[in-house]
Amino acid sequence: MLRKSSNLMRAALAVALVATALPAGAQVSPAPGPARLAPPTLIAPINEQTRAVPALFQWNVGGAAGNVYGISISNVRRGTLVVAQQTASYQLQIASASPDAPDISFNRVLIDATSSTTTFLFDNRNVAGSYFTSAVPPGLPLPAGRYYWRVRLEQPGAPFSQPGVFRLLSGAAVQTPTHQLSITNLALGANPKAQSATLVIATIANTGTFSEPPNDLRIVANGTLIAEGRTPPLAPNQHVDLVSAWIPAAPGIAQLTATIEANGDQPNSGRFVRNVSIGQTRAVTTSLVGTIRRGQFGDFTLEDNGGRVLALVIAGRGLDLSSFVGRRVTVSGKLTEGALGLQLNATNIAPAS
């Protein structure tokens, strides 16, 4: 039974988000989502909300709840936020919802834009190379009125969201110069579990009209600092994702709070709070035989004769793993699977016979 359970866990590991057993560093290449994904859900503006330019459109990610799609990450370390390269984008469309020309089917799209994250700053400037379609005369902005908008993940088979309805106050592309850096989203990797590594991702956007210098970002979970880093300089309407590895300590509800020093017209935009559910990690009581090695960042691993990592080893109370480094041992304890590989919470260690 122990061998069967171990094989099942190894099979599950093959499709984990990260394919290394070391939580201190990782190479991340999320597999593309299925051909048919759940559509994004719209956040703002919806339900006849009125907006004046510049108007910030916001939506939740498409796909299964809790998953992070379209992000390529390398050299992730626990607690250190690094820039995540975007490998996917969203398509946003706007069509007329005026009483004399309702276009709920989006047969005559007026705006067709792309965004590398879940926000889009609409400035209503109809200039050469912009997101306006040929349905709008060159140089003319959208007039004040009622409009539909929808979003989809730019991926084969990905559906559009249900359309939202908003009212545009003015067609004039005039805006007051502002300094405004905002945290627009905070997300975790798929199926986060206690004592298993996952990814925490914060999206920062320049929603103002000036270029913004680097800014310090901090993320806490239930009051404990879990990641910090620095944003790159951001031009107006530019976004960036910062990502770090995180190992939740316990199952239950975790309140994540991300903060930056935002001193613009809306300082509250520099703080983002999200409650997430942390699952219980499945554990198997077993024993593994291998050689104890010390990782680059002080972690202990158990390797087989070929040098392949069997599991990350966490010392239980009273165990001194450092005295067994380089020795072939039998380690007993509870084996769990996580986003960064197998983890053995050791309760006993002895030289292998």
PDB file of N, CA and C in Angstrom, residues 222 250-255 275-278:
ATOM      1  N   ASN A 222      -2.129  37.072   6.992  1.00  0.00           N
ATOM      2  CA  ASN A 222      -2.557  37.061   8.393  1.00  0.00           C
ATOM      3  C   ASN A 222      -1.570  37.817   9.284  1.00  0.00           C
ATOM      4  N   ALA A 250      -0.680  26.853   7.551  1.00  0.00           N
ATOM      5  CA  ALA A 250      -1.787  26.046   8.067  1.00  0.00           C
ATOM      6  C   ALA A 250      -2.995  26.170   7.144  1.00  0.00           C
ATOM      7  N   PRO A 251      -3.880  25.155   7.139  1.00  0.00           N
ATOM      8  CA  PRO A 251      -5.105  25.251   6.336  1.00  0.00           C
ATOM      9  C   PRO A 251      -6.073  26.274   6.928  1.00  0.00           C
ATOM     10  N   GLY A 252      -7.040  26.673   6.106  1.00  0.00           N
ATOM     11  CA  GLY A 252      -8.040  27.634   6.553  1.00  0.00           C
ATOM     12  C   GLY A 252      -8.053  28.864   5.673  1.00  0.00           C
ATOM     13  N   ILE A 253      -8.621  29.954   6.184  1.00  0.00           N
ATOM     14  CA  ILE A 253      -8.705  31.209   5.439  1.00  0.00           C
ATOM     15  C   ILE A 253      -7.494  32.074   5.770  1.00  0.00           C
ATOM     16  N   ALA A 254      -6.795  32.507   4.728  1.00  0.00           N
ATOM     17  CA  ALA A 254      -5.660  33.413   4.894  1.00  0.00           C
ATOM     18  C   ALA A 254      -6.009  34.758   4.278  1.00  0.00           C
ATOM     19  N   GLN A 255      -5.786  35.824   5.014  1.00  0.00           N
ATOM     20  CA  GLN A 255      -6.008  37.166   4.482  1.00  0.00           C
ATOM     21  C   GLN A 255      -4.674  37.703   3.956  1.00  0.00           C
ATOM     22  N   ASN A 275      -9.019  37.506   0.632  1.00  0.00           N
ATOM     23  CA  ASN A 275      -9.073  36.301   1.457  1.00  0.00           C
ATOM     24  C   ASN A 275      -9.015  35.075   0.556  1.00  0.00           C
ATOM     25  N   VAL A 276      -8.146  34.127   0.903  1.00  0.00           N
ATOM     26  CA  VAL A 276      -7.985  32.914   0.103  1.00  0.00           C
ATOM     27  C   VAL A 276      -8.139  31.694   1.006  1.00  0.00           C
ATOM     28  N   SER A 277      -8.559  30.592   0.418  1.00  0.00           N
ATOM     29  CA  SER A 277      -8.750  29.347   1.156  1.00  0.00           C
ATOM     30  C   SER A 277      -7.537  28.444   0.954  1.00  0.00           C
ATOM     31  N   ILE A 278      -6.938  28.023   2.053  1.00  0.00           N
ATOM     32  CA  ILE A 278      -5.776  27.133   2.027  1.00  0.00           C
ATOM     33  C   ILE A 278      -6.242  25.726   2.403  1.00  0.00           C
TER      34      ILE A 278
END
